[in-house]
Amino acid sequence: MAAAGEAVQEDPLPDEGSVEETSQRLSIARRVGELLGHMLGQVALEPASEARARRLQESLLNSDDWDELRDGLNGVAELVIAAVTRSQREFEAFLRRLDERLESLRQCFSEQAAAQAGRRNASEALDREIRDELQTFGEQVKSSADFDQLKASVGQHLESISGAVERFRTQESERERNLSQQLQLMHEKLAAVEAHSELVGEELAAERQKALRDVLTQLPNREAWQERLAFEYQRWQRYRHPLTVGVLDIDLFKRVNDSYGHKAGDRVLQLVAKALSERLRTTDFIARFGGEEFVILLPETPPEVAKSVLDGMREHIASLPFHFRGEPVSVTFSAGLAEFVSGDDEDEVFDRADKALYLAKDSGRDRVIISGSEPADG
């Protein structure tokens, strides 16, 4: 109890600065949780870890508590390290199996080389034996005066030559049989190596595609965007055909998250992503750049035509019947466009499109602005 004469101190009310700081911290916490949660979706996990990952992902996507996020980060790190370690182990095992099969094939080739050398030696031995028999027979013909003795000698030499030829044929037949078996074994091992290599290639391609796709919207992600942008930039440098970059941002998206929760925000992102991708041409490319921001590449398209395309998308999105908790919710986006011109690199064009986006935001939102043009009503 306060002593007499002492002023009773009351707890100070939080000033606007501290309230704003707390709000920013919560916003950052939610964003960190969202990023960590989505990170889990990019990793190929073992079946035994999937249930834990789902629980962790749900907790992170709905968390605004720093302690929970710290624990979640540790959990994500454990799962990611385990997944990377497993992938590394699997690849090392594949390399070991491949090395074993290649060693087996090398052994088969060595055996074939030895068999070839044996065949050559056997042929040379047969040739020597026949020559020796013929030489001995010739000497006996010269020295023999008895026809019966000569006749017997001829028969004996012919029998020796016939035996040598028969032994050679038997050995050759055995070698041919072994060769056929070894060739069949080699063919089977080669087929196994090819099949396994093809399977591993398909798995790596699938993992690669998964790594290039945003889990929430199923659109290409930022890494995929960088690859496609580099490709289109190279084409533009070669042919100098029009190439336009667009940066889109959902208007007042934070208000949706704050009013209806992150699940509602995620649903908006999914619906907008689907609507945008369905209205693009096959030559165009769209990706989720991060948060509520999307990026679009429009090859063979000058910015004026690109603006018409995006205005059509914008009007379509604005007309969609979004409802949350029984209430209609207006969803619009703003966009900035920039065209590649001589001397540009990828970053410069993106920066111009991004600045045009913020100009569209500052000009009232729900509009598309081309870099370098004056704001126009949407």
mmCIF file of C-alpha atoms in Angstrom:
data_model
loop_
_atom_site.group_PDB
_atom_site.id
_atom_site.type_symbol
_atom_site.label_atom_id
_atom_site.label_comp_id
_atom_site.label_asym_id
_atom_site.label_seq_id
_atom_site.Cartn_x
_atom_site.Cartn_y
_atom_site.Cartn_z
ATOM 1 C CA MET A 1 0.000 0.000 0.000
ATOM 2 C CA ALA A 2 1.340 3.476 -0.875
ATOM 3 C CA ALA A 3 2.714 5.546 1.977
ATOM 4 C CA ALA A 4 0.912 8.762 2.945
ATOM 5 C CA GLY A 5 1.914 11.686 0.804
ATOM 6 C CA GLU A 6 3.263 9.470 -1.974
ATOM 7 C CA ALA A 7 1.725 9.780 -5.374
ATOM 8 C CA VAL A 8 0.059 6.600 -6.557
ATOM 9 C CA GLN A 9 1.735 5.543 -9.806
ATOM 10 C CA GLU A 10 -0.475 4.021 -12.433
ATOM 11 C CA ASP A 11 0.728 1.694 -15.182
ATOM 12 C CA PRO A 12 1.542 3.840 -18.177
ATOM 13 C CA LEU A 13 -0.688 3.404 -21.184
ATOM 14 C CA PRO A 14 1.162 2.209 -24.264
ATOM 15 C CA ASP A 15 1.840 5.060 -26.623
ATOM 16 C CA GLU A 16 1.045 4.914 -30.301
ATOM 17 C CA GLY A 17 4.662 4.134 -31.136
ATOM 18 C CA SER A 18 4.758 1.015 -28.946
ATOM 19 C CA VAL A 19 1.392 -0.160 -30.297
ATOM 20 C CA GLU A 20 2.638 0.274 -33.843
ATOM 21 C CA GLU A 21 5.888 -1.515 -32.979
ATOM 22 C CA THR A 22 3.940 -4.417 -31.463
ATOM 23 C CA SER A 23 1.757 -4.576 -34.561
ATOM 24 C CA GLN A 24 4.832 -4.650 -36.774
ATOM 25 C CA ARG A 25 6.416 -7.390 -34.672
ATOM 26 C CA LEU A 26 3.259 -9.479 -34.929
ATOM 27 C CA SER A 27 3.132 -8.901 -38.677
ATOM 28 C CA ILE A 28 6.762 -9.947 -39.026
ATOM 29 C CA ALA A 29 6.153 -12.984 -36.818
ATOM 30 C CA ARG A 30 3.208 -14.044 -38.974
ATOM 31 C CA ARG A 31 5.268 -13.573 -42.128
ATOM 32 C CA VAL A 32 8.170 -15.603 -40.722
ATOM 33 C CA GLY A 33 5.727 -18.325 -39.710
ATOM 34 C CA GLU A 34 4.208 -18.312 -43.182
ATOM 35 C CA LEU A 35 7.615 -18.610 -44.859
ATOM 36 C CA LEU A 36 8.718 -21.433 -42.569
ATOM 37 C CA GLY A 37 5.433 -23.242 -43.082
ATOM 38 C CA HIS A 38 5.666 -22.975 -46.847
ATOM 39 C CA MET A 39 9.318 -24.040 -46.730
ATOM 40 C CA LEU A 40 8.240 -27.400 -45.372
ATOM 41 C CA GLY A 41 6.076 -27.942 -48.416
ATOM 42 C CA GLN A 42 9.115 -27.627 -50.678
ATOM 43 C CA VAL A 43 10.959 -30.533 -49.032
ATOM 44 C CA ALA A 44 10.559 -34.224 -49.884
ATOM 45 C CA LEU A 45 10.012 -35.831 -46.487
ATOM 46 C CA GLU A 46 9.968 -39.424 -45.352
ATOM 47 C CA PRO A 47 6.448 -40.797 -44.769
ATOM 48 C CA ALA A 48 7.158 -41.062 -41.043
ATOM 49 C CA SER A 49 7.886 -37.313 -40.884
ATOM 50 C CA GLU A 50 4.904 -36.094 -42.903
ATOM 51 C CA ALA A 51 2.433 -36.060 -39.990
ATOM 52 C CA ARG A 52 4.846 -34.039 -37.854
ATOM 53 C CA ALA A 53 5.473 -31.684 -40.774
ATOM 54 C CA ARG A 54 1.736 -31.102 -41.264
ATOM 55 C CA ARG A 55 1.258 -30.275 -37.579
ATOM 56 C CA LEU A 56 4.289 -28.011 -37.606
ATOM 57 C CA GLN A 57 3.168 -26.312 -40.813
ATOM 58 C CA GLU A 58 -0.325 -25.630 -39.477
ATOM 59 C CA SER A 59 1.123 -24.242 -36.254
ATOM 60 C CA LEU A 60 3.552 -21.966 -38.104
ATOM 61 C CA LEU A 61 0.972 -20.634 -40.543
ATOM 62 C CA ASN A 62 -1.252 -19.537 -37.666
ATOM 63 C CA SER A 63 1.412 -18.387 -35.220
ATOM 64 C CA ASP A 64 2.250 -14.864 -34.128
ATOM 65 C CA ASP A 65 4.277 -15.843 -31.063
ATOM 66 C CA TRP A 66 8.061 -15.561 -31.244
ATOM 67 C CA ASP A 67 8.679 -18.484 -28.876
ATOM 68 C CA GLU A 68 6.509 -20.735 -31.024
ATOM 69 C CA LEU A 69 8.332 -19.527 -34.119
ATOM 70 C CA ARG A 70 11.708 -20.258 -32.521
ATOM 71 C CA ASP A 71 10.609 -23.794 -31.684
ATOM 72 C CA GLY A 72 9.087 -24.089 -35.146
ATOM 73 C CA LEU A 73 12.322 -22.978 -36.762
ATOM 74 C CA ASN A 74 14.193 -25.693 -34.882
ATOM 75 C CA GLY A 75 11.618 -28.243 -36.016
ATOM 76 C CA VAL A 76 11.843 -27.105 -39.634
ATOM 77 C CA ALA A 77 15.636 -27.241 -39.475
ATOM 78 C CA GLU A 78 15.539 -30.813 -38.139
ATOM 79 C CA LEU A 79 13.144 -31.955 -40.873
ATOM 80 C CA VAL A 80 15.041 -30.192 -43.655
ATOM 81 C CA ILE A 81 18.398 -31.559 -42.479
ATOM 82 C CA ALA A 82 16.898 -35.052 -42.253
ATOM 83 C CA ALA A 83 15.428 -34.739 -45.761
ATOM 84 C CA VAL A 84 18.683 -33.443 -47.239
ATOM 85 C CA THR A 85 20.665 -36.159 -45.456
ATOM 86 C CA ARG A 86 18.252 -38.822 -46.728
ATOM 87 C CA SER A 87 18.499 -37.501 -50.299
ATOM 88 C CA GLN A 88 22.282 -37.487 -50.013
ATOM 89 C CA ARG A 89 22.296 -41.053 -48.663
ATOM 90 C CA GLU A 90 20.016 -42.227 -51.464
ATOM 91 C CA PHE A 91 22.185 -40.585 -54.109
ATOM 92 C CA GLU A 92 25.356 -42.034 -52.562
ATOM 93 C CA ALA A 93 23.713 -45.480 -52.536
ATOM 94 C CA PHE A 94 22.799 -45.059 -56.202
ATOM 95 C CA LEU A 95 26.393 -44.119 -57.037
ATOM 96 C CA ARG A 96 27.663 -47.164 -55.135
ATOM 97 C CA ARG A 97 25.267 -49.474 -56.991
ATOM 98 C CA LEU A 98 26.239 -47.870 -60.265
ATOM 99 C CA ASP A 99 29.930 -48.306 -59.443
ATOM 100 C CA GLU A 100 29.365 -51.976 -58.562
ATOM 101 C CA ARG A 101 27.537 -52.615 -61.822
ATOM 102 C CA LEU A 102 30.169 -50.787 -63.836
ATOM 103 C CA GLU A 103 32.858 -52.853 -62.104
ATOM 104 C CA SER A 104 30.915 -55.996 -63.001
ATOM 105 C CA LEU A 105 30.758 -54.848 -66.615
ATOM 106 C CA ARG A 106 34.486 -54.112 -66.553
ATOM 107 C CA GLN A 107 35.061 -57.648 -65.300
ATOM 108 C CA CYS A 108 32.940 -59.015 -68.140
ATOM 109 C CA PHE A 109 34.994 -57.060 -70.665
ATOM 110 C CA SER A 110 38.187 -58.383 -69.079
ATOM 111 C CA GLU A 111 36.880 -61.932 -69.330
ATOM 112 C CA GLN A 112 35.962 -61.333 -72.957
ATOM 113 C CA ALA A 113 39.450 -60.049 -73.646
ATOM 114 C CA ALA A 114 40.921 -63.128 -71.941
ATOM 115 C CA ALA A 115 38.595 -65.387 -73.936
ATOM 116 C CA GLN A 116 39.651 -63.661 -77.145
ATOM 117 C CA ALA A 117 43.300 -64.158 -76.219
ATOM 118 C CA GLY A 118 42.586 -67.821 -75.391
ATOM 119 C CA ARG A 119 40.895 -68.302 -78.761
ATOM 120 C CA ARG A 120 43.884 -66.780 -80.521
ATOM 121 C CA ASN A 121 46.316 -68.976 -78.552
ATOM 122 C CA ALA A 122 44.258 -72.102 -79.267
ATOM 123 C CA SER A 123 44.197 -71.291 -82.976
ATOM 124 C CA GLU A 124 47.956 -70.767 -83.007
ATOM 125 C CA ALA A 125 48.486 -74.040 -81.096
ATOM 126 C CA LEU A 126 46.309 -75.929 -83.597
ATOM 127 C CA ASP A 127 48.240 -74.403 -86.471
ATOM 128 C CA ARG A 128 51.563 -75.430 -84.909
ATOM 129 C CA GLU A 129 50.349 -78.952 -84.213
ATOM 130 C CA ILE A 130 49.131 -79.439 -87.783
ATOM 131 C CA ARG A 131 52.386 -78.002 -89.193
ATOM 132 C CA ASP A 132 54.422 -80.307 -86.953
ATOM 133 C CA GLU A 133 52.406 -83.344 -88.038
ATOM 134 C CA LEU A 134 52.717 -82.403 -91.713
ATOM 135 C CA GLN A 135 56.459 -81.798 -91.361
ATOM 136 C CA THR A 136 56.974 -85.144 -89.620
ATOM 137 C CA PHE A 137 54.811 -86.846 -92.234
ATOM 138 C CA GLY A 138 56.858 -85.252 -95.042
ATOM 139 C CA GLU A 139 60.127 -86.433 -93.537
ATOM 140 C CA GLN A 140 58.764 -89.964 -93.164
ATOM 141 C CA VAL A 141 57.610 -89.965 -96.798
ATOM 142 C CA LYS A 142 61.106 -89.042 -97.923
ATOM 143 C CA SER A 143 62.812 -91.673 -95.766
ATOM 144 C CA SER A 144 60.298 -94.517 -96.118
ATOM 145 C CA ALA A 145 60.734 -97.240 -98.730
ATOM 146 C CA ASP A 146 57.931 -99.496 -97.486
ATOM 147 C CA PHE A 147 54.464 -98.659 -98.856
ATOM 148 C CA ASP A 148 52.602 -100.396 -96.015
ATOM 149 C CA GLN A 149 54.670 -98.581 -93.449
ATOM 150 C CA LEU A 150 54.013 -95.283 -95.260
ATOM 151 C CA LYS A 151 50.294 -96.054 -95.385
ATOM 152 C CA ALA A 152 50.215 -96.707 -91.644
ATOM 153 C CA SER A 153 52.142 -93.517 -90.997
ATOM 154 C CA VAL A 154 49.687 -91.495 -93.099
ATOM 155 C CA GLY A 155 46.765 -92.904 -91.129
ATOM 156 C CA GLN A 156 48.475 -92.151 -87.848
ATOM 157 C CA HIS A 157 49.233 -88.538 -88.801
ATOM 158 C CA LEU A 158 45.730 -87.987 -90.151
ATOM 159 C CA GLU A 159 44.312 -89.323 -86.889
ATOM 160 C CA SER A 160 46.548 -86.953 -84.914
ATOM 161 C CA ILE A 161 45.464 -83.992 -87.045
ATOM 162 C CA SER A 162 41.803 -85.010 -86.734
ATOM 163 C CA GLY A 163 42.164 -85.253 -82.949
ATOM 164 C CA ALA A 164 43.783 -81.828 -82.773
ATOM 165 C CA VAL A 165 40.981 -80.313 -84.866
ATOM 166 C CA GLU A 166 38.328 -82.006 -82.716
ATOM 167 C CA ARG A 167 39.944 -80.720 -79.513
ATOM 168 C CA PHE A 168 40.048 -77.239 -81.010
ATOM 169 C CA ARG A 169 36.368 -77.453 -81.972
ATOM 170 C CA THR A 170 35.410 -78.629 -78.486
ATOM 171 C CA GLN A 171 37.366 -75.825 -76.844
ATOM 172 C CA GLU A 172 35.953 -73.299 -79.298
ATOM 173 C CA SER A 173 32.403 -74.501 -78.651
ATOM 174 C CA GLU A 174 32.926 -74.126 -74.904
ATOM 175 C CA ARG A 175 34.340 -70.642 -75.388
ATOM 176 C CA GLU A 176 31.380 -69.677 -77.579
ATOM 177 C CA ARG A 177 28.964 -70.955 -74.950
ATOM 178 C CA ASN A 178 30.729 -68.977 -72.221
ATOM 179 C CA LEU A 179 30.841 -65.923 -74.451
ATOM 180 C CA SER A 180 27.095 -66.132 -75.106
ATOM 181 C CA GLN A 181 26.363 -66.421 -71.388
ATOM 182 C CA GLN A 182 28.636 -63.509 -70.545
ATOM 183 C CA LEU A 183 27.117 -61.350 -73.279
ATOM 184 C CA GLN A 184 23.631 -62.130 -71.984
ATOM 185 C CA LEU A 185 24.719 -61.271 -68.437
ATOM 186 C CA MET A 186 26.328 -58.062 -69.676
ATOM 187 C CA HIS A 187 23.136 -57.135 -71.539
ATOM 188 C CA GLU A 188 21.042 -57.708 -68.412
ATOM 189 C CA LYS A 189 23.385 -55.620 -66.273
ATOM 190 C CA LEU A 190 23.397 -52.801 -68.810
ATOM 191 C CA ALA A 191 19.599 -52.886 -68.947
ATOM 192 C CA ALA A 192 19.470 -52.742 -65.133
ATOM 193 C CA VAL A 193 21.858 -49.769 -65.040
ATOM 194 C CA GLU A 194 19.843 -47.953 -67.723
ATOM 195 C CA ALA A 195 16.524 -48.637 -65.970
ATOM 196 C CA HIS A 196 17.831 -47.497 -62.600
ATOM 197 C CA SER A 197 19.480 -44.423 -64.097
ATOM 198 C CA GLU A 198 16.221 -43.536 -65.840
ATOM 199 C CA LEU A 199 14.311 -43.951 -62.571
ATOM 200 C CA VAL A 200 16.779 -41.770 -60.685
ATOM 201 C CA GLY A 201 16.607 -39.217 -63.490
ATOM 202 C CA GLU A 202 12.818 -39.121 -63.240
ATOM 203 C CA GLU A 203 12.993 -38.740 -59.460
ATOM 204 C CA LEU A 204 15.528 -35.924 -59.746
ATOM 205 C CA ALA A 205 13.387 -34.219 -62.402
ATOM 206 C CA ALA A 206 10.326 -34.534 -60.167
ATOM 207 C CA GLU A 207 12.237 -33.091 -57.210
ATOM 208 C CA ARG A 208 13.493 -30.308 -59.438
ATOM 209 C CA GLN A 209 9.965 -29.468 -60.571
ATOM 210 C CA LYS A 210 8.762 -29.521 -56.984
ATOM 211 C CA ALA A 211 11.562 -27.167 -55.970
ATOM 212 C CA LEU A 212 10.464 -24.733 -58.692
ATOM 213 C CA ARG A 213 6.796 -24.640 -57.654
ATOM 214 C CA ASP A 214 5.093 -22.602 -54.952
ATOM 215 C CA VAL A 215 3.301 -24.942 -52.563
ATOM 216 C CA LEU A 216 0.328 -22.732 -51.761
ATOM 217 C CA THR A 217 -0.642 -21.497 -55.231
ATOM 218 C CA GLN A 218 0.979 -24.237 -57.345
ATOM 219 C CA LEU A 219 2.421 -21.507 -59.543
ATOM 220 C CA PRO A 220 6.128 -21.387 -60.399
ATOM 221 C CA ASN A 221 8.114 -19.807 -57.573
ATOM 222 C CA ARG A 222 10.804 -17.120 -57.493
ATOM 223 C CA GLU A 223 13.598 -19.490 -58.508
ATOM 224 C CA ALA A 224 11.575 -20.647 -61.522
ATOM 225 C CA TRP A 225 10.935 -16.994 -62.349
ATOM 226 C CA GLN A 226 14.655 -16.214 -62.323
ATOM 227 C CA GLU A 227 15.349 -19.112 -64.696
ATOM 228 C CA ARG A 228 12.587 -18.144 -67.124
ATOM 229 C CA LEU A 229 13.526 -14.459 -66.982
ATOM 230 C CA ALA A 230 17.140 -15.293 -67.835
ATOM 231 C CA PHE A 231 15.961 -17.458 -70.756
ATOM 232 C CA GLU A 232 13.617 -14.806 -72.160
ATOM 233 C CA TYR A 233 16.287 -12.129 -71.666
ATOM 234 C CA GLN A 234 18.725 -14.139 -73.793
ATOM 235 C CA ARG A 235 16.076 -14.473 -76.502
ATOM 236 C CA TRP A 236 15.364 -10.756 -76.341
ATOM 237 C CA GLN A 237 19.065 -9.934 -76.683
ATOM 238 C CA ARG A 238 19.246 -12.079 -79.807
ATOM 239 C CA TYR A 239 16.011 -11.140 -81.594
ATOM 240 C CA ARG A 240 15.053 -7.795 -79.986
ATOM 241 C CA HIS A 241 11.352 -8.642 -80.111
ATOM 242 C CA PRO A 242 9.128 -6.900 -77.530
ATOM 243 C CA LEU A 243 9.372 -8.318 -74.007
ATOM 244 C CA THR A 244 7.367 -6.877 -71.119
ATOM 245 C CA VAL A 245 7.647 -7.569 -67.383
ATOM 246 C CA GLY A 246 4.691 -7.133 -65.031
ATOM 247 C CA VAL A 247 4.679 -6.947 -61.226
ATOM 248 C CA LEU A 248 1.274 -7.471 -59.545
ATOM 249 C CA ASP A 249 0.274 -6.992 -55.933
ATOM 250 C CA ILE A 250 -3.099 -7.764 -54.313
ATOM 251 C CA ASP A 251 -4.537 -4.565 -52.874
ATOM 252 C CA LEU A 252 -5.012 -4.316 -49.094
ATOM 253 C CA PHE A 253 -4.147 -7.976 -48.649
ATOM 254 C CA LYS A 254 -3.084 -7.422 -45.035
ATOM 255 C CA ARG A 255 -6.623 -6.295 -44.274
ATOM 256 C CA VAL A 256 -7.940 -9.692 -45.429
ATOM 257 C CA ASN A 257 -5.455 -11.500 -43.177
ATOM 258 C CA ASP A 258 -6.199 -9.293 -40.191
ATOM 259 C CA SER A 259 -9.986 -9.409 -40.630
ATOM 260 C CA TYR A 260 -10.555 -13.018 -41.647
ATOM 261 C CA GLY A 261 -7.355 -14.868 -40.750
ATOM 262 C CA HIS A 262 -4.458 -16.358 -42.676
ATOM 263 C CA LYS A 263 -6.503 -19.230 -44.058
ATOM 264 C CA ALA A 264 -8.756 -16.714 -45.781
ATOM 265 C CA GLY A 265 -5.678 -14.909 -47.073
ATOM 266 C CA ASP A 266 -4.267 -18.167 -48.402
ATOM 267 C CA ARG A 267 -7.571 -18.882 -50.134
ATOM 268 C CA VAL A 268 -7.496 -15.461 -51.804
ATOM 269 C CA LEU A 269 -3.963 -16.133 -53.050
ATOM 270 C CA GLN A 270 -4.992 -19.507 -54.448
ATOM 271 C CA LEU A 271 -8.074 -18.156 -56.224
ATOM 272 C CA VAL A 272 -6.255 -15.142 -57.640
ATOM 273 C CA ALA A 273 -3.354 -17.325 -58.821
ATOM 274 C CA LYS A 274 -5.766 -19.709 -60.542
ATOM 275 C CA ALA A 275 -7.724 -16.891 -62.188
ATOM 276 C CA LEU A 276 -4.561 -15.180 -63.416
ATOM 277 C CA SER A 277 -2.938 -18.314 -64.818
ATOM 278 C CA GLU A 278 -6.130 -19.356 -66.623
ATOM 279 C CA ARG A 279 -6.317 -16.038 -68.478
ATOM 280 C CA LEU A 280 -2.710 -15.951 -69.642
ATOM 281 C CA ARG A 281 -1.623 -17.002 -73.098
ATOM 282 C CA THR A 282 0.467 -20.164 -73.471
ATOM 283 C CA THR A 283 3.554 -18.082 -74.278
ATOM 284 C CA ASP A 284 3.211 -15.977 -71.112
ATOM 285 C CA PHE A 285 4.695 -16.905 -67.751
ATOM 286 C CA ILE A 286 3.426 -16.136 -64.251
ATOM 287 C CA ALA A 287 5.046 -16.867 -60.886
ATOM 288 C CA ARG A 288 4.427 -16.092 -57.252
ATOM 289 C CA PHE A 289 7.234 -13.764 -56.265
ATOM 290 C CA GLY A 290 6.461 -13.763 -52.557
ATOM 291 C CA GLY A 291 3.636 -12.876 -50.195
ATOM 292 C CA GLU A 292 0.797 -11.349 -52.209
ATOM 293 C CA GLU A 293 3.067 -10.352 -55.115
ATOM 294 C CA PHE A 294 3.091 -12.021 -58.531
ATOM 295 C CA VAL A 295 5.304 -11.483 -61.579
ATOM 296 C CA ILE A 296 4.469 -11.967 -65.250
ATOM 297 C CA LEU A 297 6.564 -12.241 -68.407
ATOM 298 C CA LEU A 298 4.857 -11.386 -71.696
ATOM 299 C CA PRO A 299 7.092 -12.231 -74.691
ATOM 300 C CA GLU A 300 6.368 -10.724 -78.103
ATOM 301 C CA THR A 301 4.186 -8.158 -76.320
ATOM 302 C CA PRO A 302 4.674 -4.379 -76.191
ATOM 303 C CA PRO A 303 3.618 -2.737 -72.909
ATOM 304 C CA GLU A 304 0.439 -1.207 -74.345
ATOM 305 C CA VAL A 305 -0.841 -4.657 -75.325
ATOM 306 C CA ALA A 306 0.351 -6.072 -71.995
ATOM 307 C CA LYS A 307 -1.638 -3.374 -70.190
ATOM 308 C CA SER A 308 -4.772 -4.418 -72.066
ATOM 309 C CA VAL A 309 -4.154 -8.050 -71.046
ATOM 310 C CA LEU A 310 -3.631 -7.137 -67.377
ATOM 311 C CA ASP A 311 -6.589 -4.765 -67.332
ATOM 312 C CA GLY A 312 -8.747 -7.663 -68.483
ATOM 313 C CA MET A 313 -7.346 -9.788 -65.664
ATOM 314 C CA ARG A 314 -7.861 -6.981 -63.166
ATOM 315 C CA GLU A 315 -11.503 -6.548 -64.139
ATOM 316 C CA HIS A 316 -12.043 -10.302 -63.987
ATOM 317 C CA ILE A 317 -10.523 -10.580 -60.493
ATOM 318 C CA ALA A 318 -12.598 -7.629 -59.261
ATOM 319 C CA SER A 319 -15.774 -9.356 -60.475
ATOM 320 C CA LEU A 320 -15.120 -12.644 -58.669
ATOM 321 C CA PRO A 321 -17.544 -13.343 -55.784
ATOM 322 C CA PHE A 322 -15.205 -13.632 -52.795
ATOM 323 C CA HIS A 323 -17.047 -14.385 -49.533
ATOM 324 C CA PHE A 324 -15.645 -14.967 -46.046
ATOM 325 C CA ARG A 325 -17.746 -15.603 -42.958
ATOM 326 C CA GLY A 326 -20.781 -14.863 -45.073
ATOM 327 C CA GLU A 327 -19.531 -11.419 -46.037
ATOM 328 C CA PRO A 328 -18.656 -10.308 -49.586
ATOM 329 C CA VAL A 329 -15.029 -9.235 -49.881
ATOM 330 C CA SER A 330 -13.683 -7.051 -52.659
ATOM 331 C CA VAL A 331 -10.362 -8.270 -54.070
ATOM 332 C CA THR A 332 -8.405 -6.193 -56.572
ATOM 333 C CA PHE A 333 -4.802 -5.889 -57.651
ATOM 334 C CA SER A 334 -2.470 -3.189 -58.861
ATOM 335 C CA ALA A 335 0.289 -3.751 -61.398
ATOM 336 C CA GLY A 336 3.300 -2.090 -62.943
ATOM 337 C CA LEU A 337 4.689 -2.843 -66.409
ATOM 338 C CA ALA A 338 8.074 -2.210 -67.988
ATOM 339 C CA GLU A 339 9.489 -3.109 -71.391
ATOM 340 C CA PHE A 340 13.048 -4.182 -72.157
ATOM 341 C CA VAL A 341 14.932 -1.494 -74.073
ATOM 342 C CA SER A 342 18.478 -1.298 -75.379
ATOM 343 C CA GLY A 343 21.065 -1.464 -72.598
ATOM 344 C CA ASP A 344 18.708 -3.043 -70.069
ATOM 345 C CA ASP A 345 19.456 -6.002 -67.854
ATOM 346 C CA GLU A 346 16.894 -8.080 -65.954
ATOM 347 C CA ASP A 347 17.188 -6.138 -62.693
ATOM 348 C CA GLU A 348 16.739 -2.737 -64.294
ATOM 349 C CA VAL A 349 13.513 -3.723 -66.038
ATOM 350 C CA PHE A 350 12.152 -5.357 -62.894
ATOM 351 C CA ASP A 351 12.939 -2.247 -60.846
ATOM 352 C CA ARG A 352 11.056 -0.051 -63.311
ATOM 353 C CA ALA A 353 8.039 -2.361 -63.236
ATOM 354 C CA ASP A 354 8.166 -2.425 -59.430
ATOM 355 C CA LYS A 355 8.256 1.377 -59.260
ATOM 356 C CA ALA A 356 5.301 1.528 -61.649
ATOM 357 C CA LEU A 357 3.450 -0.853 -59.310
ATOM 358 C CA TYR A 358 3.980 1.465 -56.340
ATOM 359 C CA LEU A 359 2.880 4.389 -58.471
ATOM 360 C CA ALA A 360 -0.330 2.458 -59.189
ATOM 361 C CA LYS A 361 -0.760 1.880 -55.448
ATOM 362 C CA ASP A 362 -0.189 5.545 -54.655
ATOM 363 C CA SER A 363 -2.614 6.562 -57.397
ATOM 364 C CA GLY A 364 -5.568 4.776 -55.836
ATOM 365 C CA ARG A 365 -4.914 1.048 -56.433
ATOM 366 C CA ASP A 366 -6.881 -1.276 -58.738
ATOM 367 C CA ARG A 367 -5.050 -0.115 -61.841
ATOM 368 C CA VAL A 368 -2.188 -0.955 -64.205
ATOM 369 C CA ILE A 369 0.540 1.585 -64.959
ATOM 370 C CA ILE A 370 3.271 1.376 -67.577
ATOM 371 C CA SER A 371 6.677 2.585 -66.452
ATOM 372 C CA GLY A 372 7.240 6.118 -67.681
ATOM 373 C CA SER A 373 3.572 6.858 -68.330
ATOM 374 C CA GLU A 374 1.257 9.121 -66.404
ATOM 375 C CA PRO A 375 -1.231 7.540 -63.972
ATOM 376 C CA ALA A 376 -4.543 6.762 -65.581
ATOM 377 C CA ASP A 377 -7.860 5.778 -64.118
ATOM 378 C CA GLY A 378 -8.310 2.006 -63.829
#
